[in-house]
Amino acid sequence: MPHTQPPSPTGRTPGVARLARGAAVGAGLALMPLTVACGGGADEASGERKASKSPAISAVRAGVVAPAKVEVIAGLTGCKARIRIEADELRQGVCHTEDVDYLVTTFPEERFKEAWLESASVYRADFLVGPRWIVSAKIDALRKFRERTGGEIVSHSGMGPTGGR
């Protein structure tokens, strides 16, 4: 009889199953450019890519709506994130590029994202918000990232005295 791992106390998927699921997602993402490239209307698509400065495949164009990992969102924004928080409620990675420093945060459940946004409302900040993920950066960077990741820009005016912004 095959040996199976019991679920962890936190309810997370055991390591082997998590690796298998990650490999399946990775394989699907690796095949996505092939399916897009082989689709009809290639002349239109190549003209469209030349007209815009966004990457050939973005989450928006690919129709990605499922929650993503920190590493996937960071890759779409042009960085390789350094994970700084790994907790049951969230994962957060730091991105540093020549243009901007920013954070990518993902959540296992929508309610954790909503709680995070609620507590961040006391700060004067802008966020790019998607399904169970948030990117924290300057507004100009968020506008650029939105073309690649989708999501909605949310601005908090903060509390207390206003500073120069």
PDB file of C-alpha atoms in Angstrom:
ATOM      1  CA  MET A   1       0.000   0.000   0.000  1.00  0.00           C
ATOM      2  CA  PRO A   2       1.485   3.399  -0.926  1.00  0.00           C
ATOM      3  CA  HIS A   3       2.456   5.719   1.886  1.00  0.00           C
ATOM      4  CA  THR A   4       0.594   9.035   1.966  1.00  0.00           C
ATOM      5  CA  GLN A   5       1.443  12.030   4.090  1.00  0.00           C
ATOM      6  CA  PRO A   6      -1.202  13.309   6.488  1.00  0.00           C
ATOM      7  CA  PRO A   7      -2.253  16.930   6.060  1.00  0.00           C
ATOM      8  CA  SER A   8      -0.156  19.416   7.996  1.00  0.00           C
ATOM      9  CA  PRO A   9      -1.612  21.074  11.116  1.00  0.00           C
ATOM     10  CA  THR A  10      -1.979  24.339   9.183  1.00  0.00           C
ATOM     11  CA  GLY A  11      -4.113  22.634   6.547  1.00  0.00           C
ATOM     12  CA  ARG A  12      -1.516  23.171   3.837  1.00  0.00           C
ATOM     13  CA  THR A  13      -0.903  20.563   1.172  1.00  0.00           C
ATOM     14  CA  PRO A  14       1.949  18.126   1.952  1.00  0.00           C
ATOM     15  CA  GLY A  15       5.272  18.831   0.218  1.00  0.00           C
ATOM     16  CA  VAL A  16       5.059  16.116  -2.458  1.00  0.00           C
ATOM     17  CA  ALA A  17       1.590  17.126  -3.591  1.00  0.00           C
ATOM     18  CA  ARG A  18       2.618  20.794  -3.564  1.00  0.00           C
ATOM     19  CA  LEU A  19       5.613  20.029  -5.792  1.00  0.00           C
ATOM     20  CA  ALA A  20       3.454  18.041  -8.205  1.00  0.00           C
ATOM     21  CA  ARG A  21       0.892  20.847  -8.378  1.00  0.00           C
ATOM     22  CA  GLY A  22       3.669  23.416  -8.915  1.00  0.00           C
ATOM     23  CA  ALA A  23       5.143  21.307 -11.724  1.00  0.00           C
ATOM     24  CA  ALA A  24       1.736  21.063 -13.408  1.00  0.00           C
ATOM     25  CA  VAL A  25       1.222  24.832 -13.209  1.00  0.00           C
ATOM     26  CA  GLY A  26       4.758  25.442 -14.491  1.00  0.00           C
ATOM     27  CA  ALA A  27       4.219  23.085 -17.412  1.00  0.00           C
ATOM     28  CA  GLY A  28       0.958  24.825 -18.289  1.00  0.00           C
ATOM     29  CA  LEU A  29       2.634  28.232 -18.205  1.00  0.00           C
ATOM     30  CA  ALA A  30       5.508  26.923 -20.327  1.00  0.00           C
ATOM     31  CA  LEU A  31       3.072  25.690 -22.986  1.00  0.00           C
ATOM     32  CA  MET A  32       0.991  28.873 -23.018  1.00  0.00           C
ATOM     33  CA  PRO A  33       3.295  30.759 -25.460  1.00  0.00           C
ATOM     34  CA  LEU A  34       3.050  27.832 -27.889  1.00  0.00           C
ATOM     35  CA  THR A  35      -0.731  27.822 -27.872  1.00  0.00           C
ATOM     36  CA  VAL A  36      -0.901  31.576 -28.299  1.00  0.00           C
ATOM     37  CA  ALA A  37       1.703  31.555 -31.094  1.00  0.00           C
ATOM     38  CA  CYS A  38      -0.114  28.777 -32.964  1.00  0.00           C
ATOM     39  CA  GLY A  39      -3.527  30.473 -32.811  1.00  0.00           C
ATOM     40  CA  GLY A  40      -5.182  32.215 -35.723  1.00  0.00           C
ATOM     41  CA  GLY A  41      -4.643  35.896 -36.418  1.00  0.00           C
ATOM     42  CA  ALA A  42      -0.866  35.787 -35.957  1.00  0.00           C
ATOM     43  CA  ASP A  43      -0.378  38.785 -38.260  1.00  0.00           C
ATOM     44  CA  GLU A  44      -2.794  40.861 -36.185  1.00  0.00           C
ATOM     45  CA  ALA A  45      -1.164  39.767 -32.934  1.00  0.00           C
ATOM     46  CA  SER A  46       2.361  40.595 -34.110  1.00  0.00           C
ATOM     47  CA  GLY A  47       1.221  44.038 -35.260  1.00  0.00           C
ATOM     48  CA  GLU A  48      -0.476  44.538 -31.912  1.00  0.00           C
ATOM     49  CA  ARG A  49       2.707  43.584 -30.036  1.00  0.00           C
ATOM     50  CA  LYS A  50       4.776  46.036 -32.083  1.00  0.00           C
ATOM     51  CA  ALA A  51       2.301  48.806 -31.326  1.00  0.00           C
ATOM     52  CA  SER A  52       2.437  48.296 -27.568  1.00  0.00           C
ATOM     53  CA  LYS A  53       5.447  48.090 -25.327  1.00  0.00           C
ATOM     54  CA  SER A  54       3.956  45.412 -23.093  1.00  0.00           C
ATOM     55  CA  PRO A  55       5.350  41.864 -23.259  1.00  0.00           C
ATOM     56  CA  ALA A  56       4.149  39.418 -25.908  1.00  0.00           C
ATOM     57  CA  ILE A  57       2.145  37.542 -23.281  1.00  0.00           C
ATOM     58  CA  SER A  58       0.659  39.220 -20.274  1.00  0.00           C
ATOM     59  CA  ALA A  59      -1.752  37.923 -17.683  1.00  0.00           C
ATOM     60  CA  VAL A  60      -4.411  40.212 -19.123  1.00  0.00           C
ATOM     61  CA  ARG A  61      -4.033  38.929 -22.694  1.00  0.00           C
ATOM     62  CA  ALA A  62      -3.704  35.345 -21.538  1.00  0.00           C
ATOM     63  CA  GLY A  63      -6.896  35.678 -19.510  1.00  0.00           C
ATOM     64  CA  VAL A  64      -5.231  34.687 -16.223  1.00  0.00           C
ATOM     65  CA  VAL A  65      -7.698  35.230 -13.428  1.00  0.00           C
ATOM     66  CA  ALA A  66      -6.611  32.670 -10.849  1.00  0.00           C
ATOM     67  CA  PRO A  67      -4.530  33.738  -7.869  1.00  0.00           C
ATOM     68  CA  ALA A  68      -0.829  33.542  -8.619  1.00  0.00           C
ATOM     69  CA  LYS A  69       2.332  33.014  -6.633  1.00  0.00           C
ATOM     70  CA  VAL A  70       4.616  35.891  -5.632  1.00  0.00           C
ATOM     71  CA  GLU A  71       7.207  34.625  -8.098  1.00  0.00           C
ATOM     72  CA  VAL A  72       4.738  34.599 -11.015  1.00  0.00           C
ATOM     73  CA  ILE A  73       3.464  38.125 -10.398  1.00  0.00           C
ATOM     74  CA  ALA A  74       7.007  39.403  -9.841  1.00  0.00           C
ATOM     75  CA  GLY A  75       8.069  37.807 -13.132  1.00  0.00           C
ATOM     76  CA  LEU A  76       5.217  39.552 -14.953  1.00  0.00           C
ATOM     77  CA  THR A  77       6.406  42.864 -13.516  1.00  0.00           C
ATOM     78  CA  GLY A  78      10.018  42.249 -14.538  1.00  0.00           C
ATOM     79  CA  CYS A  79      11.730  41.139 -11.356  1.00  0.00           C
ATOM     80  CA  LYS A  80      12.807  38.094  -9.423  1.00  0.00           C
ATOM     81  CA  ALA A  81      11.344  38.585  -5.950  1.00  0.00           C
ATOM     82  CA  ARG A  82      13.261  37.932  -2.766  1.00  0.00           C
ATOM     83  CA  ILE A  83      10.781  36.365  -0.316  1.00  0.00           C
ATOM     84  CA  ARG A  84      10.775  38.270   2.959  1.00  0.00           C
ATOM     85  CA  ILE A  85       7.626  36.921   4.630  1.00  0.00           C
ATOM     86  CA  GLU A  86       6.426  33.317   4.493  1.00  0.00           C
ATOM     87  CA  ALA A  87       3.405  32.917   6.793  1.00  0.00           C
ATOM     88  CA  ASP A  88       0.090  31.070   6.831  1.00  0.00           C
ATOM     89  CA  GLU A  89      -1.798  34.324   6.111  1.00  0.00           C
ATOM     90  CA  LEU A  90       0.448  35.732   3.367  1.00  0.00           C
ATOM     91  CA  ARG A  91       3.663  35.514   1.342  1.00  0.00           C
ATOM     92  CA  GLN A  92       5.534  38.675   0.477  1.00  0.00           C
ATOM     93  CA  GLY A  93       8.417  39.285  -1.858  1.00  0.00           C
ATOM     94  CA  VAL A  94      10.584  42.351  -2.361  1.00  0.00           C
ATOM     95  CA  CYS A  95      11.396  43.514  -5.877  1.00  0.00           C
ATOM     96  CA  HIS A  96      14.156  45.916  -6.794  1.00  0.00           C
ATOM     97  CA  THR A  97      14.582  47.264 -10.320  1.00  0.00           C
ATOM     98  CA  GLU A  98      16.463  50.235 -11.753  1.00  0.00           C
ATOM     99  CA  ASP A  99      13.209  52.205 -11.818  1.00  0.00           C
ATOM    100  CA  VAL A 100      11.381  51.247  -8.622  1.00  0.00           C
ATOM    101  CA  ASP A 101      11.364  49.131  -5.461  1.00  0.00           C
ATOM    102  CA  TYR A 102       8.094  47.391  -4.637  1.00  0.00           C
ATOM    103  CA  LEU A 103       6.366  44.558  -2.782  1.00  0.00           C
ATOM    104  CA  VAL A 104       4.335  41.638  -4.124  1.00  0.00           C
ATOM    105  CA  THR A 105       2.045  40.011  -1.554  1.00  0.00           C
ATOM    106  CA  THR A 106      -0.154  36.949  -2.051  1.00  0.00           C
ATOM    107  CA  PHE A 107      -2.804  35.489   0.224  1.00  0.00           C
ATOM    108  CA  PRO A 108      -4.204  31.949   0.594  1.00  0.00           C
ATOM    109  CA  GLU A 109      -7.739  33.346   0.988  1.00  0.00           C
ATOM    110  CA  GLU A 110      -9.496  36.516  -0.146  1.00  0.00           C
ATOM    111  CA  ARG A 111     -10.413  37.401   3.439  1.00  0.00           C
ATOM    112  CA  PHE A 112      -6.706  37.772   4.331  1.00  0.00           C
ATOM    113  CA  LYS A 113      -6.234  40.172   1.416  1.00  0.00           C
ATOM    114  CA  GLU A 114      -9.253  42.225   2.517  1.00  0.00           C
ATOM    115  CA  ALA A 115      -7.950  42.413   6.093  1.00  0.00           C
ATOM    116  CA  TRP A 116      -4.521  43.502   4.817  1.00  0.00           C
ATOM    117  CA  LEU A 117      -6.070  46.244   2.654  1.00  0.00           C
ATOM    118  CA  GLU A 118      -8.222  47.413   5.562  1.00  0.00           C
ATOM    119  CA  SER A 119      -5.215  47.779   7.859  1.00  0.00           C
ATOM    120  CA  ALA A 120      -3.241  49.518   5.080  1.00  0.00           C
ATOM    121  CA  SER A 121      -5.996  52.118   4.670  1.00  0.00           C
ATOM    122  CA  VAL A 122      -4.413  54.273   7.399  1.00  0.00           C
ATOM    123  CA  TYR A 123      -1.399  54.832   5.136  1.00  0.00           C
ATOM    124  CA  ARG A 124      -1.245  57.096   2.114  1.00  0.00           C
ATOM    125  CA  ALA A 125      -0.459  54.524  -0.558  1.00  0.00           C
ATOM    126  CA  ASP A 126      -1.415  53.038  -3.897  1.00  0.00           C
ATOM    127  CA  PHE A 127      -1.872  49.339  -4.589  1.00  0.00           C
ATOM    128  CA  LEU A 128      -2.504  47.115  -7.581  1.00  0.00           C
ATOM    129  CA  VAL A 129      -5.027  44.547  -6.371  1.00  0.00           C
ATOM    130  CA  GLY A 130      -5.912  41.237  -8.014  1.00  0.00           C
ATOM    131  CA  PRO A 131      -7.454  37.939  -6.942  1.00  0.00           C
ATOM    132  CA  ARG A 132      -5.649  37.157  -3.666  1.00  0.00           C
ATOM    133  CA  TRP A 133      -2.620  39.352  -4.489  1.00  0.00           C
ATOM    134  CA  ILE A 134      -1.444  42.948  -4.052  1.00  0.00           C
ATOM    135  CA  VAL A 135       1.459  44.908  -5.519  1.00  0.00           C
ATOM    136  CA  SER A 136       2.606  47.934  -3.482  1.00  0.00           C
ATOM    137  CA  ALA A 137       4.505  50.534  -5.509  1.00  0.00           C
ATOM    138  CA  LYS A 138       4.473  54.082  -6.827  1.00  0.00           C
ATOM    139  CA  ILE A 139       1.432  54.874  -8.955  1.00  0.00           C
ATOM    140  CA  ASP A 140       3.376  55.156 -12.237  1.00  0.00           C
ATOM    141  CA  ALA A 141       4.828  51.675 -11.756  1.00  0.00           C
ATOM    142  CA  LEU A 142       1.406  50.261 -10.852  1.00  0.00           C
ATOM    143  CA  ARG A 143      -0.072  51.615 -14.079  1.00  0.00           C
ATOM    144  CA  LYS A 144       2.680  49.897 -16.062  1.00  0.00           C
ATOM    145  CA  PHE A 145       2.327  46.625 -14.109  1.00  0.00           C
ATOM    146  CA  ARG A 146      -1.446  46.631 -14.590  1.00  0.00           C
ATOM    147  CA  GLU A 147      -0.983  46.211 -18.349  1.00  0.00           C
ATOM    148  CA  ARG A 148       0.820  42.929 -17.658  1.00  0.00           C
ATOM    149  CA  THR A 149      -0.931  41.576 -14.564  1.00  0.00           C
ATOM    150  CA  GLY A 150      -4.457  42.917 -14.669  1.00  0.00           C
ATOM    151  CA  GLY A 151      -6.030  43.917 -11.394  1.00  0.00           C
ATOM    152  CA  GLU A 152      -7.365  47.253 -10.184  1.00  0.00           C
ATOM    153  CA  ILE A 153      -5.476  50.223  -8.773  1.00  0.00           C
ATOM    154  CA  VAL A 154      -6.639  51.160  -5.273  1.00  0.00           C
ATOM    155  CA  SER A 155      -5.530  54.417  -3.632  1.00  0.00           C
ATOM    156  CA  HIS A 156      -5.695  55.136   0.081  1.00  0.00           C
ATOM    157  CA  SER A 157      -5.569  58.757   1.193  1.00  0.00           C
ATOM    158  CA  GLY A 158      -4.405  57.798   4.674  1.00  0.00           C
ATOM    159  CA  MET A 159      -5.154  59.460   7.982  1.00  0.00           C
ATOM    160  CA  GLY A 160      -3.612  62.364   9.832  1.00  0.00           C
ATOM    161  CA  PRO A 161      -1.662  65.311   8.428  1.00  0.00           C
ATOM    162  CA  THR A 162      -1.136  65.306   4.705  1.00  0.00           C
ATOM    163  CA  GLY A 163       2.380  65.280   3.395  1.00  0.00           C
ATOM    164  CA  GLY A 164       3.718  66.353   0.054  1.00  0.00           C
ATOM    165  CA  ARG A 165       2.902  63.664  -2.438  1.00  0.00           C
TER     166      ARG A 165
END
